[in-house]
CSV table of C-alpha atoms in Angstrom, one decimal:
chain,number,residue,atom,x,y,z
A,5,MET,CA,-58.5,-11.2,-5.4
A,6,ILE,CA,-60.3,-12.6,-3.0
A,7,ALA,CA,-58.2,-10.8,-0.1
A,8,LYS,CA,-58.9,-8.0,-2.2
A,9,GLN,CA,-62.4,-8.7,-2.1
A,10,SER,CA,-62.1,-9.1,0.7
A,11,GLN,CA,-60.8,-5.7,1.9
A,12,LEU,CA,-63.3,-4.0,-0.3
A,13,LYS,CA,-66.0,-5.3,2.1
A,14,THR,CA,-64.8,-4.6,5.4
A,15,ILE,CA,-64.0,-1.1,4.2
A,16,LEU,CA,-67.7,-0.4,2.7
A,17,LEU,CA,-68.9,-1.8,6.2
A,18,VAL,CA,-66.5,0.8,8.4
A,19,ALA,CA,-68.3,3.3,5.1
A,20,GLU,CA,-71.3,2.2,6.4
A,21,ARG,CA,-71.5,2.3,10.4
A,22,ASP,CA,-69.1,6.0,11.0
A,23,GLY,CA,-71.6,7.2,8.5
A,24,GLN,CA,-75.1,6.0,10.0
A,25,ARG,CA,-73.0,7.9,13.2
A,26,CYS,CA,-72.6,11.2,10.7
A,27,ALA,CA,-76.0,11.2,8.8
A,28,GLY,CA,-78.8,12.4,11.7
A,29,PRO,CA,-76.1,15.9,12.5
A,30,VAL,CA,-75.2,16.6,8.5
A,31,LEU,CA,-78.9,16.4,8.1
A,32,ILE,CA,-79.6,19.1,10.8
A,33,ALA,CA,-76.9,21.7,9.7
A,34,GLY,CA,-77.5,21.2,6.1
A,35,ILE,CA,-80.7,22.1,7.0
A,36,ALA,CA,-79.9,24.9,9.3
A,37,VAL,CA,-77.4,26.3,6.5
A,38,GLY,CA,-81.2,26.0,4.1
A,39,VAL,CA,-83.0,28.2,6.5
A,40,GLY,CA,-80.1,30.6,7.5
A,41,VAL,CA,-78.9,32.2,4.5
A,42,ILE,CA,-82.4,32.2,2.7
A,43,GLN,CA,-83.7,34.5,5.7
A,44,LEU,CA,-80.5,36.3,5.1
A,45,SER,CA,-81.1,37.0,1.4
A,46,THR,CA,-84.9,37.4,1.4
A,47,GLY,CA,-85.5,39.5,4.7
A,48,THR,CA,-82.9,41.1,5.8
A,49,LEU,CA,-81.2,41.9,2.4
A,50,LYS,CA,-84.7,41.3,0.1
A,51,GLU,CA,-83.6,39.5,-2.4
A,52,SER,CA,-85.7,37.5,-4.9
A,53,SER,CA,-85.9,34.2,-4.1
A,54,PRO,CA,-84.4,32.1,-6.9
A,55,LEU,CA,-81.0,34.4,-6.6
A,56,SER,CA,-81.0,33.4,-3.0
A,57,LEU,CA,-81.5,29.4,-3.5
A,58,GLN,CA,-78.9,30.7,-6.6
A,59,MET,CA,-76.1,32.3,-3.7
A,60,LEU,CA,-77.3,29.1,-1.1
A,61,SER,CA,-76.4,26.4,-3.7
A,62,LEU,CA,-73.3,28.4,-4.4
A,63,LEU,CA,-72.2,28.6,-0.7
A,64,VAL,CA,-72.4,25.5,0.3
A,65,LEU,CA,-70.3,23.8,-2.7
A,66,GLU,CA,-67.9,26.7,-2.9
A,67,LEU,CA,-67.0,27.7,0.3
A,68,MET,CA,-69.0,25.7,3.9
A,69,GLY,CA,-69.5,22.2,2.5
A,70,PRO,CA,-66.8,20.4,2.7
A,71,LEU,CA,-65.3,22.2,4.6
A,72,LEU,CA,-68.2,22.4,7.8
A,73,VAL,CA,-68.2,18.0,5.9
A,74,SER,CA,-65.4,17.5,6.6
A,75,VAL,CA,-64.7,18.8,9.9
A,76,LEU,CA,-67.8,17.5,11.9
A,77,GLY,CA,-67.5,14.0,10.4
A,78,MET,CA,-64.4,14.3,12.0
A,79,ALA,CA,-65.5,15.5,15.5
A,80,LEU,CA,-68.1,12.6,15.7
A,81,LEU,CA,-65.5,9.5,14.1
A,82,LEU,CA,-62.4,11.1,16.3
A,83,PRO,CA,-63.2,8.2,18.7
A,84,ARG,CA,-64.0,5.5,16.6
A,85,TRP,CA,-60.1,6.0,14.2
A,86,ILE,CA,-58.9,6.0,17.8
A,87,ASP,CA,-60.1,3.2,19.0
A,88,ARG,CA,-59.3,1.2,15.8
A,89,VAL,CA,-55.8,2.9,16.1
A,90,ALA,CA,-55.1,1.6,19.9
A,91,SER,CA,-56.7,-2.3,18.5
A,92,THR,CA,-55.1,-2.7,15.1
A,93,GLY,CA,-52.1,0.4,15.1
A,94,HIS,CA,-50.8,1.9,12.8
A,95,ARG,CA,-52.5,-0.2,10.0
A,96,ALA,CA,-55.4,1.2,10.7
A,97,TRP,CA,-55.7,3.5,7.7
A,98,ARG,CA,-56.3,0.4,5.1
A,99,ARG,CA,-60.1,0.8,6.2
A,100,SER,CA,-60.5,3.8,7.7
A,101,VAL,CA,-59.2,6.0,5.1
A,102,PRO,CA,-61.0,4.8,2.8
A,103,GLY,CA,-64.2,5.3,4.4
A,104,ALA,CA,-63.7,8.2,5.5
A,105,ALA,CA,-63.1,9.2,1.4
A,106,LEU,CA,-66.7,7.6,0.6
A,107,ILE,CA,-67.7,9.3,4.1
A,108,GLY,CA,-67.3,13.0,2.8
A,109,ILE,CA,-68.9,12.2,-0.4
A,110,VAL,CA,-72.2,10.4,0.7
A,111,LEU,CA,-72.2,13.3,3.5
A,112,MET,CA,-71.8,16.4,1.4
A,113,LEU,CA,-74.5,14.7,-1.8
A,114,MET,CA,-76.9,15.0,2.2
A,115,PHE,CA,-75.7,18.2,2.7
A,116,PHE,CA,-76.2,19.7,-0.4
A,117,SER,CA,-79.7,17.7,-0.6
A,118,ALA,CA,-80.4,19.1,2.3
A,119,SER,CA,-79.8,22.3,2.2
A,120,LEU,CA,-81.0,23.2,-0.6
A,121,LEU,CA,-84.8,21.1,0.1
A,122,ALA,CA,-85.2,23.0,3.4
A,123,GLY,CA,-84.1,26.8,1.7
A,124,ILE,CA,-86.6,26.0,-1.1
A,125,LEU,CA,-89.5,25.3,1.3
A,126,ILE,CA,-89.1,28.7,3.1
A,127,THR,CA,-88.7,30.4,0.0
A,128,PRO,CA,-91.8,33.6,-0.9
A,129,ARG,CA,-93.3,31.5,-3.5
A,130,SER,CA,-94.4,28.1,-3.2
A,131,GLU,CA,-93.8,26.0,-6.6
A,132,LEU,CA,-91.5,23.5,-5.2
A,133,GLY,CA,-91.0,21.6,-8.5
A,134,ILE,CA,-90.1,24.0,-10.3
A,135,GLU,CA,-88.1,26.2,-7.9
A,136,LEU,CA,-86.2,22.8,-7.4
A,137,PHE,CA,-85.7,21.5,-11.4
A,138,ALA,CA,-84.2,25.4,-11.7
A,139,LEU,CA,-82.2,25.2,-9.1
A,140,LEU,CA,-80.7,22.0,-10.1
A,141,ALA,CA,-80.6,22.9,-13.7
A,142,LYS,CA,-78.8,26.2,-12.7
A,143,THR,CA,-76.1,23.9,-10.9
A,144,SER,CA,-73.4,23.0,-12.6
A,145,PHE,CA,-72.0,19.1,-12.6
A,146,VAL,CA,-68.5,20.2,-12.4
A,147,GLU,CA,-69.4,22.8,-9.4
A,148,LEU,CA,-71.2,19.8,-7.6
A,149,LEU,CA,-68.4,17.1,-8.4
A,150,ARG,CA,-65.3,19.7,-7.0
A,151,SER,CA,-67.2,19.3,-3.9
A,152,LEU,CA,-67.4,15.9,-3.4
A,153,LEU,CA,-64.0,15.6,-4.7
A,154,ARG,CA,-62.8,17.9,-2.0
A,155,SER,CA,-64.9,16.2,1.3
A,156,ALA,CA,-64.2,13.2,0.0
A,157,GLY,CA,-60.2,14.7,0.4
A,158,PHE,CA,-60.6,16.4,3.8
A,159,LEU,CA,-61.8,14.2,5.1
A,160,ALA,CA,-59.9,11.3,4.1
A,161,ALA,CA,-56.8,13.5,5.1
A,162,LEU,CA,-58.4,15.0,9.0
A,163,CYS,CA,-58.3,11.0,9.8
A,164,ALA,CA,-54.9,9.7,8.8
A,165,TRP,CA,-53.7,13.0,10.2
A,166,CYS,CA,-55.6,12.0,13.1
A,167,GLN,CA,-54.5,8.7,13.4
A,168,TRP,CA,-51.0,9.6,12.5
A,169,ARG,CA,-51.1,11.7,16.0
A,170,ALA,CA,-52.9,9.1,17.7
A,171,ASP,CA,-50.7,6.3,17.5
A,172,GLY,CA,-47.7,7.7,19.1
A,173,PRO,CA,-50.0,9.0,22.3
A,174,LEU,CA,-51.5,5.2,23.1
A,175,ARG,CA,-48.5,4.2,22.5
A,176,GLN,CA,-47.2,6.0,26.0
A,177,GLY,CA,-50.1,4.8,27.5
A,178,HIS,CA,-52.2,8.4,27.5
A,179,ARG,CA,-56.3,8.0,27.7
A,180,LYS,CA,-58.5,8.4,24.8
A,181,THR,CA,-59.9,11.4,26.5
A,182,TYR,CA,-57.2,12.9,26.5
A,183,ILE,CA,-56.1,12.7,22.5
A,184,VAL,CA,-59.4,13.0,21.8
A,185,SER,CA,-58.7,16.6,23.2
A,186,ASN,CA,-55.7,17.7,21.8
A,187,LEU,CA,-57.0,16.0,18.3
A,188,LEU,CA,-60.2,17.8,18.3
A,189,MET,CA,-58.5,21.3,17.9
A,190,GLU,CA,-55.4,20.0,15.9
A,191,GLY,CA,-57.9,18.4,12.7
A,192,LEU,CA,-60.1,22.2,13.1
A,193,MET,CA,-56.9,23.9,12.6
A,194,MET,CA,-55.8,21.6,10.5
A,195,GLY,CA,-59.3,21.4,8.2
A,196,ILE,CA,-58.7,25.2,7.7
A,197,GLY,CA,-55.6,24.6,6.3
A,198,LEU,CA,-57.0,22.7,4.0
A,199,LYS,CA,-59.5,24.6,2.5
A,200,LEU,CA,-56.5,27.5,2.4
A,201,ILE,CA,-53.8,25.5,0.4
A,202,TRP,CA,-57.5,24.6,-1.5
A,203,PHE,CA,-57.9,28.4,-2.3
A,204,LEU,CA,-54.2,29.3,-3.4
A,205,VAL,CA,-54.4,26.6,-5.6
A,206,THR,CA,-57.8,27.0,-7.6
A,207,LYS,CA,-57.9,30.5,-7.1
A,208,ILE,CA,-55.2,32.7,-6.4
A,209,LEU,CA,-52.5,31.3,-8.7
A,210,PRO,CA,-54.4,30.9,-11.9
A,211,MET,CA,-55.5,34.8,-11.2
A,212,ASN,CA,-51.4,35.2,-10.8
A,213,GLU,CA,-50.5,33.6,-14.0
A,214,LEU,CA,-53.5,35.9,-16.2
A,215,ILE,CA,-51.8,38.7,-14.0
A,216,ARG,CA,-48.8,37.5,-16.0
């Protein structure tokens, strides 16, 4: 029991330190996405403010949010993941992977909140409170939960993959900078692959079943 509590505390500390490193860039990315989508929708496409905000919420939750958060988190945390493999070997995943899952949930909430607040602030209408509550009322809790779980799963999978792939080169004496450079591209491709797999499982396969 004491050992489990100690392990849980270690995981939480790892998640806290890693989350602090990722918080700023994720918030900036969320603000940029919120401003960009609303400007495109209200300016170029001439859509109404409520419709633009709904579009922003849908894009963040269903299309770009989990993938962008997980890939950005991987790019920021990859050196730390490799350092843990170098210090503790293949057992590093016991702390890093659960920590990455927790970080994925928190970062996705931060990204979603930052993008919505930024989008609301630049909409032509100035009723901030009314716009915010109206948008939250139309946001599906199930969609938000699925987005959080995807972000957690994607970042945890990327962490496990990167640490597994880094173990061999570290044993062979390769430099950490060389390993990081290779794993960045591999992680990006894996993130896109996870997104495609999720899309196939949740969208394409159910449609095929309905057609049959």
